[in-house]
């Protein structure tokens, strides 16, 4: 069963440099929280279509850091990323409230270890019977263009997440 886009995105309707994506996943909330917080699960679904996650390090505690390296596949990604390009991401967990909420910073890292613009990501998971309503909010972006690029990436990521939790 595919992810449902009940309130898919705000970004197409708004010029605000923030993003909200909501999906209803056919999986219990405890499982959805677990696959967001354990590297052995993240490497199975994280990233847009065609991406892998060859490095996933995290210290899951408030104040703990994470560092991911995503790699675009042989075909690249939606024409915007060349094949086999690494994208480095760093952040710090601000809040962890199992199984309902994760808050973390998000910044791309260049090849010299310099961090780019930082945003804040809030992921909430609400029980809906045997399903989970997941809401991802990310703000504040430097531009609408940056927000829209993240909308594409997160939307593809949510499709992968839905398929993964439904397979467990």
mmCIF file of C-alpha atoms in Angstrom:
data_model
loop_
_atom_site.group_PDB
_atom_site.id
_atom_site.type_symbol
_atom_site.label_atom_id
_atom_site.label_comp_id
_atom_site.label_asym_id
_atom_site.label_seq_id
_atom_site.Cartn_x
_atom_site.Cartn_y
_atom_site.Cartn_z
ATOM 1 C CA UNK A 1 0.000 0.000 0.000
ATOM 2 C CA UNK A 2 1.478 3.371 -0.990
ATOM 3 C CA UNK A 3 1.796 6.454 1.183
ATOM 4 C CA UNK A 4 -1.261 8.675 1.100
ATOM 5 C CA UNK A 5 -0.829 12.378 0.438
ATOM 6 C CA UNK A 6 -3.693 13.727 2.513
ATOM 7 C CA UNK A 7 -2.029 17.117 2.980
ATOM 8 C CA UNK A 8 0.946 16.531 0.755
ATOM 9 C CA UNK A 9 2.727 19.867 0.869
ATOM 10 C CA UNK A 10 2.254 23.447 1.759
ATOM 11 C CA UNK A 11 5.127 24.556 -0.413
ATOM 12 C CA UNK A 12 3.273 24.601 -3.709
ATOM 13 C CA UNK A 13 0.654 26.905 -2.202
ATOM 14 C CA UNK A 14 2.923 29.237 -0.280
ATOM 15 C CA UNK A 15 5.839 31.524 -0.944
ATOM 16 C CA UNK A 16 7.132 30.968 2.603
ATOM 17 C CA UNK A 17 10.570 29.362 2.817
ATOM 18 C CA UNK A 18 9.328 26.499 4.959
ATOM 19 C CA UNK A 19 8.007 23.055 4.171
ATOM 20 C CA UNK A 20 5.362 20.785 5.661
ATOM 21 C CA UNK A 21 4.723 17.277 4.359
ATOM 22 C CA UNK A 22 2.117 14.927 5.832
ATOM 23 C CA UNK A 23 1.727 11.243 5.072
ATOM 24 C CA UNK A 24 -0.348 8.431 6.555
ATOM 25 C CA UNK A 25 1.793 5.313 6.815
ATOM 26 C CA UNK A 26 0.373 1.813 7.052
ATOM 27 C CA UNK A 27 2.454 0.939 10.112
ATOM 28 C CA UNK A 28 2.251 1.402 13.886
ATOM 29 C CA UNK A 29 3.814 4.522 15.389
ATOM 30 C CA UNK A 30 6.444 2.600 17.421
ATOM 31 C CA UNK A 31 7.759 1.034 14.212
ATOM 32 C CA UNK A 32 7.810 4.342 12.334
ATOM 33 C CA UNK A 33 9.745 5.968 15.187
ATOM 34 C CA UNK A 34 12.208 3.057 15.274
ATOM 35 C CA UNK A 35 12.971 3.262 11.540
ATOM 36 C CA UNK A 36 13.678 7.014 11.927
ATOM 37 C CA UNK A 37 16.083 6.493 14.823
ATOM 38 C CA UNK A 38 18.176 3.414 14.040
ATOM 39 C CA UNK A 39 20.937 3.428 11.424
ATOM 40 C CA UNK A 40 20.245 -0.170 10.367
ATOM 41 C CA UNK A 41 16.791 0.996 9.252
ATOM 42 C CA UNK A 42 17.715 4.444 7.911
ATOM 43 C CA UNK A 43 20.142 2.966 5.377
ATOM 44 C CA UNK A 44 17.196 1.053 3.863
ATOM 45 C CA UNK A 45 14.967 4.015 3.036
ATOM 46 C CA UNK A 46 16.656 7.403 3.593
ATOM 47 C CA UNK A 47 17.062 9.753 0.662
ATOM 48 C CA UNK A 48 15.324 10.559 -2.575
ATOM 49 C CA UNK A 49 14.665 7.928 -5.216
ATOM 50 C CA UNK A 50 17.919 6.548 -6.615
ATOM 51 C CA UNK A 51 20.007 7.535 -3.581
ATOM 52 C CA UNK A 52 21.799 5.309 -1.071
ATOM 53 C CA UNK A 53 23.028 6.086 2.425
ATOM 54 C CA UNK A 54 26.535 4.570 2.637
ATOM 55 C CA UNK A 55 27.319 6.388 5.895
ATOM 56 C CA UNK A 56 24.906 6.865 8.776
ATOM 57 C CA UNK A 57 26.343 7.863 12.149
ATOM 58 C CA UNK A 58 24.140 9.099 14.960
ATOM 59 C CA UNK A 59 24.243 9.780 18.660
ATOM 60 C CA UNK A 60 20.532 9.605 19.441
ATOM 61 C CA UNK A 61 20.132 11.895 22.445
ATOM 62 C CA UNK A 62 19.298 15.563 22.887
ATOM 63 C CA UNK A 63 22.513 17.382 21.945
ATOM 64 C CA UNK A 64 23.796 14.310 20.085
ATOM 65 C CA UNK A 65 24.991 14.732 16.519
ATOM 66 C CA UNK A 66 24.370 12.825 13.320
ATOM 67 C CA UNK A 67 26.333 12.674 10.076
ATOM 68 C CA UNK A 68 24.981 11.077 6.913
ATOM 69 C CA UNK A 69 26.483 10.694 3.477
ATOM 70 C CA UNK A 70 23.944 10.205 0.710
ATOM 71 C CA UNK A 71 25.075 9.108 -2.736
ATOM 72 C CA UNK A 72 23.153 9.582 -5.968
ATOM 73 C CA UNK A 73 22.795 6.443 -8.056
ATOM 74 C CA UNK A 74 24.114 5.536 -11.497
ATOM 75 C CA UNK A 75 21.302 7.500 -13.140
ATOM 76 C CA UNK A 76 21.668 10.604 -11.000
ATOM 77 C CA UNK A 77 18.536 12.099 -9.474
ATOM 78 C CA UNK A 78 15.757 13.832 -11.379
ATOM 79 C CA UNK A 79 18.359 15.382 -13.654
ATOM 80 C CA UNK A 80 19.589 17.656 -10.858
ATOM 81 C CA UNK A 81 22.370 15.534 -9.367
ATOM 82 C CA UNK A 82 25.120 13.855 -11.387
ATOM 83 C CA UNK A 83 25.585 10.092 -10.955
ATOM 84 C CA UNK A 84 27.552 8.877 -7.910
ATOM 85 C CA UNK A 85 27.693 12.294 -6.225
ATOM 86 C CA UNK A 86 28.057 12.377 -2.447
ATOM 87 C CA UNK A 87 25.928 14.741 -0.396
ATOM 88 C CA UNK A 88 27.028 15.220 3.219
ATOM 89 C CA UNK A 89 24.547 16.153 5.900
ATOM 90 C CA UNK A 90 25.065 17.051 9.558
ATOM 91 C CA UNK A 91 22.775 17.943 12.389
ATOM 92 C CA UNK A 92 22.134 17.873 16.107
ATOM 93 C CA UNK A 93 19.152 16.306 17.844
ATOM 94 C CA UNK A 94 17.299 18.971 19.807
ATOM 95 C CA UNK A 95 14.374 16.874 21.061
ATOM 96 C CA UNK A 96 13.633 13.156 21.147
ATOM 97 C CA UNK A 97 10.262 12.089 22.513
ATOM 98 C CA UNK A 98 9.652 8.409 21.693
ATOM 99 C CA UNK A 99 7.551 7.458 19.835
ATOM 100 C CA UNK A 100 5.985 10.742 18.843
ATOM 101 C CA UNK A 101 8.506 13.474 18.059
ATOM 102 C CA UNK A 102 11.993 14.173 16.718
ATOM 103 C CA UNK A 103 13.496 17.641 16.335
ATOM 104 C CA UNK A 104 16.904 18.138 14.748
ATOM 105 C CA UNK A 105 18.999 20.680 12.910
ATOM 106 C CA UNK A 106 19.891 20.085 9.255
ATOM 107 C CA UNK A 107 22.824 21.496 7.287
ATOM 108 C CA UNK A 108 24.611 20.361 4.152
ATOM 109 C CA UNK A 109 28.364 20.006 4.541
ATOM 110 C CA UNK A 110 30.844 20.764 1.766
ATOM 111 C CA UNK A 111 33.984 18.746 0.947
ATOM 112 C CA UNK A 112 36.002 20.951 3.355
ATOM 113 C CA UNK A 113 33.691 20.247 6.290
ATOM 114 C CA UNK A 114 32.046 23.673 6.160
ATOM 115 C CA UNK A 115 28.359 23.699 6.995
ATOM 116 C CA UNK A 116 25.841 25.524 4.865
ATOM 117 C CA UNK A 117 22.598 27.189 5.941
ATOM 118 C CA UNK A 118 20.984 25.426 8.895
ATOM 119 C CA UNK A 119 17.297 24.581 9.111
ATOM 120 C CA UNK A 120 15.253 22.913 11.822
ATOM 121 C CA UNK A 121 13.332 19.701 11.094
ATOM 122 C CA UNK A 122 10.434 18.561 13.275
ATOM 123 C CA UNK A 123 8.949 15.116 12.696
ATOM 124 C CA UNK A 124 5.757 14.234 14.556
ATOM 125 C CA UNK A 125 4.107 10.826 14.556
ATOM 126 C CA UNK A 126 0.467 10.500 15.589
ATOM 127 C CA UNK A 127 -1.416 7.230 15.977
ATOM 128 C CA UNK A 128 -4.369 6.750 13.664
ATOM 129 C CA UNK A 129 -5.644 3.329 14.611
ATOM 130 C CA UNK A 130 -3.053 0.868 13.322
ATOM 131 C CA UNK A 131 -1.548 3.546 11.061
ATOM 132 C CA UNK A 132 0.682 6.541 11.704
ATOM 133 C CA UNK A 133 0.202 10.101 10.562
ATOM 134 C CA UNK A 134 3.682 11.510 9.992
ATOM 135 C CA UNK A 135 4.184 15.254 9.656
ATOM 136 C CA UNK A 136 7.559 16.665 8.680
ATOM 137 C CA UNK A 137 8.167 20.394 9.012
ATOM 138 C CA UNK A 138 11.424 22.050 7.931
ATOM 139 C CA UNK A 139 12.239 25.744 8.258
ATOM 140 C CA UNK A 140 13.534 28.288 7.583
ATOM 141 C CA UNK A 141 15.068 27.922 4.143
ATOM 142 C CA UNK A 142 17.263 30.540 2.515
ATOM 143 C CA UNK A 143 14.959 30.610 -0.500
ATOM 144 C CA UNK A 144 11.821 29.197 -2.037
ATOM 145 C CA UNK A 145 14.065 27.372 -4.533
ATOM 146 C CA UNK A 146 15.894 25.581 -1.702
ATOM 147 C CA UNK A 147 12.571 24.730 -0.085
ATOM 148 C CA UNK A 148 11.210 23.314 -3.328
ATOM 149 C CA UNK A 149 14.315 21.150 -3.818
ATOM 150 C CA UNK A 150 13.802 19.731 -0.320
ATOM 151 C CA UNK A 151 10.123 19.185 -1.078
ATOM 152 C CA UNK A 152 11.109 16.950 -3.993
ATOM 153 C CA UNK A 153 13.696 15.062 -1.953
ATOM 154 C CA UNK A 154 11.518 14.566 1.125
ATOM 155 C CA UNK A 155 8.492 13.554 -0.983
ATOM 156 C CA UNK A 156 10.528 10.817 -2.681
ATOM 157 C CA UNK A 157 11.962 9.839 0.695
ATOM 158 C CA UNK A 158 8.454 9.465 2.152
ATOM 159 C CA UNK A 159 7.520 7.068 -0.649
ATOM 160 C CA UNK A 160 10.568 4.957 0.218
ATOM 161 C CA UNK A 161 9.748 5.136 3.943
ATOM 162 C CA UNK A 162 6.159 4.006 3.342
ATOM 163 C CA UNK A 163 7.278 1.025 1.277
ATOM 164 C CA UNK A 164 9.912 0.093 3.841
ATOM 165 C CA UNK A 165 7.651 0.157 6.935
ATOM 166 C CA UNK A 166 4.962 -1.737 5.080
ATOM 167 C CA UNK A 167 7.479 -4.473 4.239
ATOM 168 C CA UNK A 168 8.412 -5.057 7.904
#
